[in-house]
Coordinates of C-alpha atoms and ligand atoms in Angstrom, one line a residue:
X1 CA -19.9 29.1 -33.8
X2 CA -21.1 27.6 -30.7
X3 CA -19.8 27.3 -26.8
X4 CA -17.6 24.0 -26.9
X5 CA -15.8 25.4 -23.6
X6 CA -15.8 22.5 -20.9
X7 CA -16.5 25.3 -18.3
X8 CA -19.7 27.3 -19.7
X9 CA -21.0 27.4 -16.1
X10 CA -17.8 29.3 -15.1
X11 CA -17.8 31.8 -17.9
X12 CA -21.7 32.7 -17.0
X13 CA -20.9 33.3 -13.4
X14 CA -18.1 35.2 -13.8
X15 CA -20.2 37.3 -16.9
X16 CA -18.3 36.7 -19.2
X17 CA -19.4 35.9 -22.7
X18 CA -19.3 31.8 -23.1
X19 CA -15.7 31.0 -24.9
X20 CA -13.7 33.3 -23.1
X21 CA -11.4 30.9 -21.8
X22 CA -9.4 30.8 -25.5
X23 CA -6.9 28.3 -24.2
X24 CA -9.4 25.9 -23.5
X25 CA -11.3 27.2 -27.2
X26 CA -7.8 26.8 -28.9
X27 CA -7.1 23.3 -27.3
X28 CA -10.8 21.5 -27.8
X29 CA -10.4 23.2 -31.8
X30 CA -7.5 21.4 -32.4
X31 CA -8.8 18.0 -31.6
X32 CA -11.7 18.3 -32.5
X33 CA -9.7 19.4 -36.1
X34 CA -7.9 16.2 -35.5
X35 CA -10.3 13.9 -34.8
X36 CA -11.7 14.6 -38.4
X37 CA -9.1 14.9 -39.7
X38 CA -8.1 11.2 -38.8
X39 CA -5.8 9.3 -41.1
X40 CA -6.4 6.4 -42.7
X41 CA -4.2 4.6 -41.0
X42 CA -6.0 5.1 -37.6
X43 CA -8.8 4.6 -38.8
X44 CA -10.9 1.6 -37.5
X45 CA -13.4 1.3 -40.4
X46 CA -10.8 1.6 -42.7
X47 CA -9.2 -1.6 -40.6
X48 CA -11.9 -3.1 -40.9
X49 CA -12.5 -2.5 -44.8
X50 CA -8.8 -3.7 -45.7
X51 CA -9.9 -6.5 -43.3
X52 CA -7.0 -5.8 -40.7
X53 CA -9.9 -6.1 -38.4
X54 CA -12.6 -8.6 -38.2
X55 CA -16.2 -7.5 -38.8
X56 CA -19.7 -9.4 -39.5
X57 CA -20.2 -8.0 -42.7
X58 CA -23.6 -8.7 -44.2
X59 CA -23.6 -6.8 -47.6
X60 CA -20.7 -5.9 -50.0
X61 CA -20.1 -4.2 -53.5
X62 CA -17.7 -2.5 -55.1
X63 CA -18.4 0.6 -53.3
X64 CA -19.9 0.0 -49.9
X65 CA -19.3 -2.7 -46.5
X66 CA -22.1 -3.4 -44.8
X67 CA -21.5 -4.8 -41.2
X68 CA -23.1 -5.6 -38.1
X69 CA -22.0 -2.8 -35.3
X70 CA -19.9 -4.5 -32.6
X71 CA -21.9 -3.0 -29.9
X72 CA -25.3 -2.8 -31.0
X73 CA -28.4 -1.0 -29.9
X74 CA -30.4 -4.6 -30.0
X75 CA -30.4 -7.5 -33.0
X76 CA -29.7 -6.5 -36.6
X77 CA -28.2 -3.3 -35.5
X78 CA -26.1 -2.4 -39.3
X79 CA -23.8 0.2 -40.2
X80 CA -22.9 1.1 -43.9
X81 CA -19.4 1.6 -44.5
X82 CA -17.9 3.5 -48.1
X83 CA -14.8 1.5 -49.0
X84 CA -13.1 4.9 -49.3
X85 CA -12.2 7.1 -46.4
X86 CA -14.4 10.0 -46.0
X87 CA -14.8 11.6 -42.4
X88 CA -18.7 12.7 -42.6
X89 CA -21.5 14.5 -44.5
X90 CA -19.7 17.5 -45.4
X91 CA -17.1 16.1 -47.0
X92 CA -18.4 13.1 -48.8
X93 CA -19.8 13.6 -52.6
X94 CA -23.7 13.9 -52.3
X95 CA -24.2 11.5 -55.6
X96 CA -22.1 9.1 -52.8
X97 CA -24.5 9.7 -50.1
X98 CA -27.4 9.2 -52.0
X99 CA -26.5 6.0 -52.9
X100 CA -25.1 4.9 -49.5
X101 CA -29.4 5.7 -48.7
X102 CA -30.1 3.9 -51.8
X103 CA -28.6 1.2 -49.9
X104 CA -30.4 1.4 -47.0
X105 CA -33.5 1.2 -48.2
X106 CA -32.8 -1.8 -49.9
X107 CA -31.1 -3.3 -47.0
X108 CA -33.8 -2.0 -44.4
X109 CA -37.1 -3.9 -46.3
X110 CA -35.0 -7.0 -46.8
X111 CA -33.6 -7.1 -42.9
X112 CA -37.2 -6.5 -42.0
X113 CA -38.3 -9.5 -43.4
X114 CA -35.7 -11.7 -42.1
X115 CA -35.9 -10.1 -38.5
X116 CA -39.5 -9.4 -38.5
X117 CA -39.1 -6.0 -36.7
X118 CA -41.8 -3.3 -37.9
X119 CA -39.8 0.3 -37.6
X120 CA -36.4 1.3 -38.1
X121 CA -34.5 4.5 -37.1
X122 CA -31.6 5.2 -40.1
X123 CA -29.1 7.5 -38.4
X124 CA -26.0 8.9 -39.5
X125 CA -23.5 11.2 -36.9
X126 CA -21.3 13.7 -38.2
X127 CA -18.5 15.5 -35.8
X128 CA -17.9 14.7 -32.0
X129 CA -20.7 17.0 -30.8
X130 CA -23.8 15.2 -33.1
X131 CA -22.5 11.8 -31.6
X132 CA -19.8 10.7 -34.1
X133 CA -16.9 8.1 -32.4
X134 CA -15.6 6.8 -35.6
X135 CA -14.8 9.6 -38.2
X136 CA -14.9 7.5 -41.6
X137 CA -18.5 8.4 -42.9
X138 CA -21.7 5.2 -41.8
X139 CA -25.5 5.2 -42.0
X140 CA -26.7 3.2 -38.9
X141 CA -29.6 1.3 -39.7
X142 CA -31.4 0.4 -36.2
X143 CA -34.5 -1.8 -36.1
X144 CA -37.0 -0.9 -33.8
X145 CA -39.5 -2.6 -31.0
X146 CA -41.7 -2.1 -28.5
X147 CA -40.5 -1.2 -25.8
X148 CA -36.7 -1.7 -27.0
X149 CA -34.8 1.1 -24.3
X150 CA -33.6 2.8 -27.3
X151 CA -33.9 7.1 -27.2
X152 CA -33.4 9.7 -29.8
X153 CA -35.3 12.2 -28.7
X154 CA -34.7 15.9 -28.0
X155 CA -36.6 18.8 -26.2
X156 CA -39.1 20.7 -29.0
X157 CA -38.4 24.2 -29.2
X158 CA -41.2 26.6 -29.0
X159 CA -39.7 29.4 -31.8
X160 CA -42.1 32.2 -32.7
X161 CA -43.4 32.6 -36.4
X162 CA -40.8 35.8 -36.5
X163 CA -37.8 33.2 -35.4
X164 CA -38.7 30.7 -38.0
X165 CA -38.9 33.4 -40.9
X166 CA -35.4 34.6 -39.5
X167 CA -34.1 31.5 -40.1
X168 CA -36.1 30.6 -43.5
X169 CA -34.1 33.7 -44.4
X170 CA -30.8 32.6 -43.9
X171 CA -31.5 29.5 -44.9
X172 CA -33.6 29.7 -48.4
X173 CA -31.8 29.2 -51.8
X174 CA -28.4 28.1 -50.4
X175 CA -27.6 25.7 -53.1
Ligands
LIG1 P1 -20.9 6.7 -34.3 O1 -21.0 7.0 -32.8 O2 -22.0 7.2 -35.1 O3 -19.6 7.2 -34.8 O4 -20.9 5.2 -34.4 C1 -19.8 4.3 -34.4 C2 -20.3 2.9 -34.2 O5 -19.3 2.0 -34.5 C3 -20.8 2.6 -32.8 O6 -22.2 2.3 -32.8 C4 -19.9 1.5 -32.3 O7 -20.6 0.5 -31.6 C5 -19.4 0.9 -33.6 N1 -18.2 0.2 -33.6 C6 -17.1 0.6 -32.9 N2 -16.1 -0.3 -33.2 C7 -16.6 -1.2 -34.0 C8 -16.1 -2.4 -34.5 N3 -14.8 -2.8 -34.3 N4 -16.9 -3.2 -35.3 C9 -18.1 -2.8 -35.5 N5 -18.7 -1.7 -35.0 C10 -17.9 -0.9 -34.2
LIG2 ZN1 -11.7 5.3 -42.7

């Protein structure tokens, strides 16, 4: 389990292992608990799927809302909504997920067309820490430009063959 302490910095100066500071563990837990554990009720996607909220929706089945996000990261900006409330990846049924992508590459070719972008970035947050501000389960579907400001990037790490077998190990046959 990683550090999610405000105060690392204070914990390496003073040598102590990062996470000593329970009360601050025990406090950032709990919401963080909370927050996924959202209910319904306060949930704005789920507002937005009983249609307590407005939304731009551009797709809809049986299964899925598809709507444009109300802050997007430039034009045709989508997010793919399940009609049922499910917090993120780890808790919503794989066959679900698969066809929640299903979806999106459908929708991605055909938005193409109509918007005449050339790349896309499909991304999909799950907890506070990987991003996530609403915790009912979406697939962002971002077109992409030249030069369009947008970044997901991240620092490449430099393991050495030893490290990656390490974590082949730990990870191989899990399911
Ligand atoms: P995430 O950070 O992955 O949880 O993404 C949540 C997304 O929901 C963000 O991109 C927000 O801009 C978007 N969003 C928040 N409120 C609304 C809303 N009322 N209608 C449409 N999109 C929203
Ligand atoms: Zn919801």
């Amino acid at each position: 389990e990683s550090c999610r302490c405000p105060f690392p910095s204070v914990c390496k100066i003073l040598w102590l292992n990062p996470c000593k500071f329970s009360f601050f563990r025990v406090m950032i837990e709990e919401n963080y608990t909370k927050e996924r554990k959202i209910p319904m009720s306060d949930c704005i996607f789920c507002k937005i799927i009983a249609g307590e909220i407005p939304s731009a929706t551009i797709y809809e089945n049986d299964e899925f809302k598809v709507i444009l996000d109300r802050f997007p990261s430039g034009e045709g900006h989508a997010l793919i909504l399940p009609k049922n409330h499910v917090p993120n990846v780890f808790e919503i049924d794989p066959a679900q997920a698969g066809r929640a992508y299903a979806l999106a590459a459908k929708l991605a070719r055909a938005m193409k067309e109509v918007l005449g972008f050339t790349d896309m970035n499909i991304l999909q947050n799950n907890g506070p820490i990987a991003g996530q501000t609403v915790f009912h389960f979406h697939i962002h579907l971002i077109p992409r430009r030249e030069d369009d400001g947008i970044n997901v990037t991240w620092t490449p790490g430099e393991p050495t063959d030893e490290q990656i077998a390490a974590v082949q190990a730990k990870l191989t046959n899990l399911i």
